[in-house]
Coordinates of N, CA, C and O in Angstrom, one line a residue:
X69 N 153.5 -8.2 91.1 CA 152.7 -9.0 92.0 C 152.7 -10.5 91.4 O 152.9 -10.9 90.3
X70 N 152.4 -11.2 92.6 CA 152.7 -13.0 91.9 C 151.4 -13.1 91.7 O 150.5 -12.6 92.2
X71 N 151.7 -14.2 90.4 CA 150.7 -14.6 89.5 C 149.6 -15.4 90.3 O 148.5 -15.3 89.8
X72 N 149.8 -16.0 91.3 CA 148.9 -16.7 92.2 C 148.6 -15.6 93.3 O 148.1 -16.0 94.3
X73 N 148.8 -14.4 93.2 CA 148.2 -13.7 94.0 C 146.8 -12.9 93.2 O 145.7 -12.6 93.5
X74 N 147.9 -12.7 91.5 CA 146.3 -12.1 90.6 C 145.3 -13.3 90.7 O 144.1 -13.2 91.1
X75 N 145.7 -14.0 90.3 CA 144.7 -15.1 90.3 C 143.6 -15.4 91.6 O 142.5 -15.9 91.6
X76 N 144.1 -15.0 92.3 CA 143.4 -15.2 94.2 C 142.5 -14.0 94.1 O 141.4 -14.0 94.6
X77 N 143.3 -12.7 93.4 CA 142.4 -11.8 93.4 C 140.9 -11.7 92.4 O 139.8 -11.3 92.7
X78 N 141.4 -12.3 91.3 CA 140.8 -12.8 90.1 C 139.4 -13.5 91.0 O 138.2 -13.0 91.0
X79 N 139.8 -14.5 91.5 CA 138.8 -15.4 91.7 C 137.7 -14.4 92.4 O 136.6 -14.0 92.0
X80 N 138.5 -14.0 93.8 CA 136.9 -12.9 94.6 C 137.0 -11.8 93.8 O 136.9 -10.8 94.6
X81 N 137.2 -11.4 92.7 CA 136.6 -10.7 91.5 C 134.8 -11.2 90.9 O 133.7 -10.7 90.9
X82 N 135.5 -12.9 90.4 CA 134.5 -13.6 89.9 C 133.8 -13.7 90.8 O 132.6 -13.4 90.6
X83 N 134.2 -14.0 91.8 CA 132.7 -14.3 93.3 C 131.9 -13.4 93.5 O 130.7 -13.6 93.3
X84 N 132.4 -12.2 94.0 CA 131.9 -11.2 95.2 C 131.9 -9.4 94.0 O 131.3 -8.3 94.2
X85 N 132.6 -9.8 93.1 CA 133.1 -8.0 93.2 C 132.3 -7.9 91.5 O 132.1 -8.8 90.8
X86 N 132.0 -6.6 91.3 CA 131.3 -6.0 90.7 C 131.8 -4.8 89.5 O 132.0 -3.6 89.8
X87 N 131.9 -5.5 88.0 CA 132.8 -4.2 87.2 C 131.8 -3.8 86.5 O 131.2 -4.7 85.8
X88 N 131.3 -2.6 86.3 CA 130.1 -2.0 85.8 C 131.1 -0.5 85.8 O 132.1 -0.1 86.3
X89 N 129.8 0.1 84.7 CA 130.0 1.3 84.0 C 128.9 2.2 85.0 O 127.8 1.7 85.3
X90 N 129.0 3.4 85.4 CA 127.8 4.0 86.2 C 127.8 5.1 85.3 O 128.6 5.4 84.4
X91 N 126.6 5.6 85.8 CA 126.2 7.3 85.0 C 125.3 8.4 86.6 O 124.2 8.9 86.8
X92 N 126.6 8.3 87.2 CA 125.7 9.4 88.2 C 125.2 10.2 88.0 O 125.9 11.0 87.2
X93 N 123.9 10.6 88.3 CA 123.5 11.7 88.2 C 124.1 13.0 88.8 O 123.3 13.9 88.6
X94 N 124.9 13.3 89.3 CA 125.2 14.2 89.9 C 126.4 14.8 88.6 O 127.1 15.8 88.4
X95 N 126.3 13.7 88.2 CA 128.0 14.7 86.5 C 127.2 13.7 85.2 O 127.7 13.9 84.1
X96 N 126.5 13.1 85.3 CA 125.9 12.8 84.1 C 127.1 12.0 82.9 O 127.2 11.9 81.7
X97 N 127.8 11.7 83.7 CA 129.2 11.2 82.8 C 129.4 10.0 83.0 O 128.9 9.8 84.1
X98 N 129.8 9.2 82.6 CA 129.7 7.3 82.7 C 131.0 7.3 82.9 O 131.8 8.1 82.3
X99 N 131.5 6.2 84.1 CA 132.8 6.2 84.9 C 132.5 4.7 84.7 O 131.5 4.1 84.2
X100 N 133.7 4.0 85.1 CA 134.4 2.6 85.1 C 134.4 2.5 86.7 O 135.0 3.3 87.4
X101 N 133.8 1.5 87.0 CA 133.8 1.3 88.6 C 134.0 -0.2 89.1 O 133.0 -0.9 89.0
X102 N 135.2 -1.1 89.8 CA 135.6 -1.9 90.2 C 134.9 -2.0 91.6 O 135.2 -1.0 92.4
X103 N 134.2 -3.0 92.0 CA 133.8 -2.7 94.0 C 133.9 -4.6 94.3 O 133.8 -5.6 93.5
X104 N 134.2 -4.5 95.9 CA 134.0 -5.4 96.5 C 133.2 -5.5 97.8 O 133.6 -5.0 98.9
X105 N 132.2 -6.1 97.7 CA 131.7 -6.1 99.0 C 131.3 -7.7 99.8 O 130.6 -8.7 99.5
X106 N 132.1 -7.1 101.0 CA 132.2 -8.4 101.8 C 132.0 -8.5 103.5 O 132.4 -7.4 103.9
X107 N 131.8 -8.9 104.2 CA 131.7 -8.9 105.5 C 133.1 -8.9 106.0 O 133.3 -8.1 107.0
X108 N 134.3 -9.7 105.5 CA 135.4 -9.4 105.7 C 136.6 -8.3 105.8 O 137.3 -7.9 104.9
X109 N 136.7 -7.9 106.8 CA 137.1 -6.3 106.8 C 138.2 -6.6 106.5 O 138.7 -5.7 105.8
X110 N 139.0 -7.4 106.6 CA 140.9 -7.7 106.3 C 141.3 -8.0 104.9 O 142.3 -7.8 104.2
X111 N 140.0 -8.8 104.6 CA 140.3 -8.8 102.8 C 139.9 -7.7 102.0 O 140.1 -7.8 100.8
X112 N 139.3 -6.8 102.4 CA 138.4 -5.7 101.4 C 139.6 -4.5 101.8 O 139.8 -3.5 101.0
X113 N 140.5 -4.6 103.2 CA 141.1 -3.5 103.4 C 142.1 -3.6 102.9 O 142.7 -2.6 102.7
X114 N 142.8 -5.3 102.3 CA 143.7 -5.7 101.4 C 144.0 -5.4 99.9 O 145.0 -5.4 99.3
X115 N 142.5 -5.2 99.6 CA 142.2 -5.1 98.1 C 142.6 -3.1 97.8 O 143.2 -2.6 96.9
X116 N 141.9 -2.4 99.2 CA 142.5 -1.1 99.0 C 144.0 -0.6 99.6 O 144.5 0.6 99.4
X117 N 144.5 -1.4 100.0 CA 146.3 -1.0 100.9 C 146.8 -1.6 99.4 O 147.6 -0.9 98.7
X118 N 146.5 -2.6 98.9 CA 147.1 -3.0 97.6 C 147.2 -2.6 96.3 O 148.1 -2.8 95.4
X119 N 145.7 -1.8 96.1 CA 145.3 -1.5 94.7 C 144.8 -0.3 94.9 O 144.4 0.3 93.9
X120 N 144.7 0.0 95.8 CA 144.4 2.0 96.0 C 142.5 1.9 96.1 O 141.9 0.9 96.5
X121 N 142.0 3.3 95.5 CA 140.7 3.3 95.4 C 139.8 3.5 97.2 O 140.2 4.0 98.2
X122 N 138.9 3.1 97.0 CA 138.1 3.5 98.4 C 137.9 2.3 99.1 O 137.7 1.2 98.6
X123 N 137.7 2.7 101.0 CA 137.8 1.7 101.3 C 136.6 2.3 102.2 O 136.9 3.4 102.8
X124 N 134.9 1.6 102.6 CA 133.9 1.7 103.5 C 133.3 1.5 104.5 O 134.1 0.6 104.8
X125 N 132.6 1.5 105.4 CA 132.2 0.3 106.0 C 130.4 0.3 105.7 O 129.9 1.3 106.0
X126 N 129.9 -0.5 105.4 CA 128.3 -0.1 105.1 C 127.7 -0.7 106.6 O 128.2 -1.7 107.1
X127 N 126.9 -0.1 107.0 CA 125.9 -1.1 108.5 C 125.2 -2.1 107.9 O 125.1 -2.4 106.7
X128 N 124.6 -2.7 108.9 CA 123.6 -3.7 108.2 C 122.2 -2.9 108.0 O 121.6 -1.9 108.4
X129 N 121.8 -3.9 107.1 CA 120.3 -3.0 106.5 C 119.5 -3.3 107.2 O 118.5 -2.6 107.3
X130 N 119.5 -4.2 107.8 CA 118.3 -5.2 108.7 C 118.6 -6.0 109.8 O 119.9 -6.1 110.0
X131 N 117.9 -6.5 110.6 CA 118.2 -7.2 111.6 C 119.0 -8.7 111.3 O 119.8 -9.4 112.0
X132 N 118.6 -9.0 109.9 CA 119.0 -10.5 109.3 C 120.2 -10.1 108.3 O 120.1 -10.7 107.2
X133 N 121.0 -9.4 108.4 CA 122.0 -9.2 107.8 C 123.1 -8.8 108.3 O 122.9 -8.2 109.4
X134 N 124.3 -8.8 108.0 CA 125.9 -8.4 108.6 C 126.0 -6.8 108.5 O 125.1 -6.2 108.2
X135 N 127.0 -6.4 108.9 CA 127.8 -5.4 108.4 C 128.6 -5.5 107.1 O 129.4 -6.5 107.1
X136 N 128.6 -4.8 106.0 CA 129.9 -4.9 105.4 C 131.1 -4.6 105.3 O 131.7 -4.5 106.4
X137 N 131.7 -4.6 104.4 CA 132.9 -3.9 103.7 C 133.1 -3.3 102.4 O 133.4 -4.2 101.6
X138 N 133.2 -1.7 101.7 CA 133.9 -2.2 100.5 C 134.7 -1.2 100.1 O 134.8 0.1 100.2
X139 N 135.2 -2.3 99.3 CA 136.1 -1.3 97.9 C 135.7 -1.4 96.9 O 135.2 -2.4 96.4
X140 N 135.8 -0.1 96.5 CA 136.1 0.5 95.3 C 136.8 1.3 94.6 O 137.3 2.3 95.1
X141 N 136.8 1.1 93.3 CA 138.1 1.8 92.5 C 137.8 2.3 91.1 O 137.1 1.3 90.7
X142 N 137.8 2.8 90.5 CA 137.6 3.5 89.6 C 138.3 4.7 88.2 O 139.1 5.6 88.5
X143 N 137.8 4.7 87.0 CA 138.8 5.3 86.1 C 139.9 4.7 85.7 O 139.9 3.6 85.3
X144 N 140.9 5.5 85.6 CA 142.1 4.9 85.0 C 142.9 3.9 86.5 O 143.6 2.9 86.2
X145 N 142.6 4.2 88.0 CA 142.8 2.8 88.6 C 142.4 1.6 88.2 O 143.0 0.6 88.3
X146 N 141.2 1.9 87.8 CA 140.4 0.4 87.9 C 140.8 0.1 86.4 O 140.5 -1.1 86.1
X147 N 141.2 0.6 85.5 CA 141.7 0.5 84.1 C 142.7 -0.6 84.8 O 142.5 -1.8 85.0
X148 N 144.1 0.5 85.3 CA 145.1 -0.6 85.8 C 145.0 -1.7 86.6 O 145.9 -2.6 86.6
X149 N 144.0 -1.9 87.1 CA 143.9 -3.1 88.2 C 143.4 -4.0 87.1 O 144.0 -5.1 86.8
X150 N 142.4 -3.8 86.4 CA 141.8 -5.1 85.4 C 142.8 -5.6 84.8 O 143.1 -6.8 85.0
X151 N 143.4 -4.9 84.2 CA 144.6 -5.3 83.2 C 145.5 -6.2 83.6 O 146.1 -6.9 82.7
X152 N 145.6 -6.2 85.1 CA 146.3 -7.2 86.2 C 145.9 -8.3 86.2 O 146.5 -9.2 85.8
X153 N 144.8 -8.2 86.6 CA 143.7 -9.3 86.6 C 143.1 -10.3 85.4 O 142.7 -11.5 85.5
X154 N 143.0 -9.4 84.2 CA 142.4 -9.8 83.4 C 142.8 -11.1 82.9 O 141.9 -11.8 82.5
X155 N 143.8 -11.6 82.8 CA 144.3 -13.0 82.4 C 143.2 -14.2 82.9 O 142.7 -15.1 82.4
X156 N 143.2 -13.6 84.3 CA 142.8 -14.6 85.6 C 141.5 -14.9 85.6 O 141.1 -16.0 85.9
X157 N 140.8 -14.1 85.3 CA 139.3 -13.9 85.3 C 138.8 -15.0 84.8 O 139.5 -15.9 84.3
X158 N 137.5 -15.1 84.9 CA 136.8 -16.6 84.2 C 135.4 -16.0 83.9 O 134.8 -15.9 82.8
X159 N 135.0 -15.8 85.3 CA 133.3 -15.3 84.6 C 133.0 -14.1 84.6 O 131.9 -13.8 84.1
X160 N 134.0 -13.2 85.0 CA 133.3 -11.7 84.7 C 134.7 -11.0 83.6 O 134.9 -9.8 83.6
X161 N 135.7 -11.9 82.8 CA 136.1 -11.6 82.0 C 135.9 -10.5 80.9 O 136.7 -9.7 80.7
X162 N 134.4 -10.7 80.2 CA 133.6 -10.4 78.9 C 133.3 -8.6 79.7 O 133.7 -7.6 79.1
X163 N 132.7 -8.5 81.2 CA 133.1 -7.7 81.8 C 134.0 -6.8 81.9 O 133.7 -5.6 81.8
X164 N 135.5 -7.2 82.1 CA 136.4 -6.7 82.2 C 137.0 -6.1 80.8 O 137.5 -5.0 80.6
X165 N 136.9 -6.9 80.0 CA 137.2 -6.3 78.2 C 136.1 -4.8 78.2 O 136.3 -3.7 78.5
X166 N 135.0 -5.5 77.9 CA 134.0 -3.9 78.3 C 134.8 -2.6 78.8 O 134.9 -1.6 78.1
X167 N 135.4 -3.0 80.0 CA 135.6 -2.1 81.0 C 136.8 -1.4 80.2 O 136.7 -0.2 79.8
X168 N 137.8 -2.3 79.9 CA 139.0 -2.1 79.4 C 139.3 -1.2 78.0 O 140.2 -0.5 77.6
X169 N 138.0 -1.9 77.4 CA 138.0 -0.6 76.3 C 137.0 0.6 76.3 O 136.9 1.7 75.6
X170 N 136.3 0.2 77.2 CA 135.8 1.8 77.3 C 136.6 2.8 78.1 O 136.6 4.0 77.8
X171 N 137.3 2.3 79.1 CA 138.2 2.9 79.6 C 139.5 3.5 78.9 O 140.2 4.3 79.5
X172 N 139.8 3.1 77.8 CA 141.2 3.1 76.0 C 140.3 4.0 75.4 O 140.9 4.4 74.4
X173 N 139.4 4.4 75.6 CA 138.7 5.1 74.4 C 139.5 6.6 74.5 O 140.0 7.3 75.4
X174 N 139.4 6.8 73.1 CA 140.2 8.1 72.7 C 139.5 9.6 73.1 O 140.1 10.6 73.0
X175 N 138.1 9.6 73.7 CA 137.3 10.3 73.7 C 137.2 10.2 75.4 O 136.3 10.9 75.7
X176 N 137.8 9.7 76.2 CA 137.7 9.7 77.6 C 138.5 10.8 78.0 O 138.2 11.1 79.2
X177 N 139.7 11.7 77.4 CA 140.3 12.6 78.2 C 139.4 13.6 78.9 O 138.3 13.5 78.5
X178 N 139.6 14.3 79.7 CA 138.9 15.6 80.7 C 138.7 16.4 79.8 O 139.5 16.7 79.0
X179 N 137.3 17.0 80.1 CA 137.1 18.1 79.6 C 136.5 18.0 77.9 O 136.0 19.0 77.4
X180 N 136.5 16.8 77.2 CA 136.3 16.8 76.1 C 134.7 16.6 76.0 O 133.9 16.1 76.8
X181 N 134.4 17.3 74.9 CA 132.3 17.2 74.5 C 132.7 16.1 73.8 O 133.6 15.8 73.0
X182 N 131.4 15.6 74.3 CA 131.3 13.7 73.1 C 130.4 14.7 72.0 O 130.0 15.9 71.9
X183 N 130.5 13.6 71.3 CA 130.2 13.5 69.7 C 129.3 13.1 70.2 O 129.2 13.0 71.4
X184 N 128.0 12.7 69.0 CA 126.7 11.9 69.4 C 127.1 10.8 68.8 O 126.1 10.2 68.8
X185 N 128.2 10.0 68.2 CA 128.7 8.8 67.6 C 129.7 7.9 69.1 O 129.9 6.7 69.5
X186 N 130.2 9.2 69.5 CA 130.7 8.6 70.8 C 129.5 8.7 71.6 O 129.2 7.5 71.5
X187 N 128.7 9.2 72.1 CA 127.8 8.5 72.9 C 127.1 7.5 72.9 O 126.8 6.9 73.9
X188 N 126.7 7.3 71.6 CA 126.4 5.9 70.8 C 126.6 4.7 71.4 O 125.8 3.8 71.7
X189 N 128.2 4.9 71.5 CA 129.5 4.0 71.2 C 129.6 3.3 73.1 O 129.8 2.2 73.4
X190 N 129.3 4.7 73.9 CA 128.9 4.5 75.2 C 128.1 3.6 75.6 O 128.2 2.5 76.3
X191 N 127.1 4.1 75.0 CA 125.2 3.5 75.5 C 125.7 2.5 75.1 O 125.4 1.8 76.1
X192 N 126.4 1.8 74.2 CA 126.4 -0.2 73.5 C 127.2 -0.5 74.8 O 126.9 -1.3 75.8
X193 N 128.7 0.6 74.6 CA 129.2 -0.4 75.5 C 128.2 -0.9 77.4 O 128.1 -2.0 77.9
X194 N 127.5 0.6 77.9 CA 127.2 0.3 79.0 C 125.7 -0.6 78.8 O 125.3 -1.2 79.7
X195 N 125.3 -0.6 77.8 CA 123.9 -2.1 77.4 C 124.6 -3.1 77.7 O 124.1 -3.8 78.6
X196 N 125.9 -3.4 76.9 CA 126.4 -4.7 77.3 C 126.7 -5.1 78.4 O 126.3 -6.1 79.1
X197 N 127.5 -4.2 78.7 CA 127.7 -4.3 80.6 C 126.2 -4.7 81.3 O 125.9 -5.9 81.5
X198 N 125.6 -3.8 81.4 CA 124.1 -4.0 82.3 C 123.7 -5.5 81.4 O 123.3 -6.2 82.3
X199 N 123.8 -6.0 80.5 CA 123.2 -7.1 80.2 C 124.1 -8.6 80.8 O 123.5 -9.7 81.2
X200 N 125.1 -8.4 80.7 CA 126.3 -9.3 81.4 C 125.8 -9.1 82.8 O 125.6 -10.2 83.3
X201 N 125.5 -8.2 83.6 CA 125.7 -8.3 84.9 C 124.5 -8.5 85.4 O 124.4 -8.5 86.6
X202 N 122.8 -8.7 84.5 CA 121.8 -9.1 84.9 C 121.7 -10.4 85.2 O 121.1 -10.9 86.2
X203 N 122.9 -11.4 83.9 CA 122.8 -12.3 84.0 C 123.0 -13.5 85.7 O 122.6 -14.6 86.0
X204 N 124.0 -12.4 86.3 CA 124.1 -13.1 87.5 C 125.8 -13.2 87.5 O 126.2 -14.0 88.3
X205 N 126.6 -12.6 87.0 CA 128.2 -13.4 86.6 C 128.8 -12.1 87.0 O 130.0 -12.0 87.0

């Protein structure tokens, strides 16, 4: 992909899109999660025809709001997609490293029981995350 295309992507990364660690309740296991959400249905369906991952439509919540759009991507996609991007980044960079090594971690294969040293290791990384992304960036 051209470098002025990561970079384009880069930017509505920094704008609009959202790299956080989740812990659903439903598997209790902490995933790497890449999303974009936008009113724009041509750019959000660009981000999934291009980079895989899921593509939604959310309604509006209220009378004073749009419809959306989004993607999302996750795991070892959204590993690969950062890694793309990551050069480009500006403000959700510190984010993306987060992402990128919790996602490298030697303890992420299927099926493996964490350690309580790797969980540890989890909880810092996803503190940092949630602390970066309160900030507003």
């Amino acid at each position: 992909m051209k470098r002025v295309t990561l970079a384009y992507v880069a930017g509505v990364i920094d704008g609009e899109g959202c790299i956080g660690l989740y812990c659903p309740q439903s598997t209790h296991s902490t995933q790497l999660q890449v999303k974009v959400s936008l009113t724009n249905k041509e750019l959000v369906y660009w981000f999934y025809s291009t980079f895989g991952g899921g593509f939604r439509y959310e309604p509006a919540r209220n009378e004073r709001s749009k419809p959306s759009y989004r993607w999302l991507v996750g795991g070892n996609q959204a590993l690969k997609f950062l890694k793309q991007v990551h050069p480009y980044l500006r403000l959700k960079k510190p984010q993306a490293e987060i992402a990128i090594a919790f996602q490298e971690q030697p303890f992420r294969r299927q099926g493996h029981v964490l350690l309580e040293e790797e969980k540890a290791i989890i909880e810092t990384m996803r503190t940092q995350m949630h602390a970066l992304n309160q900030t507003g960036v």
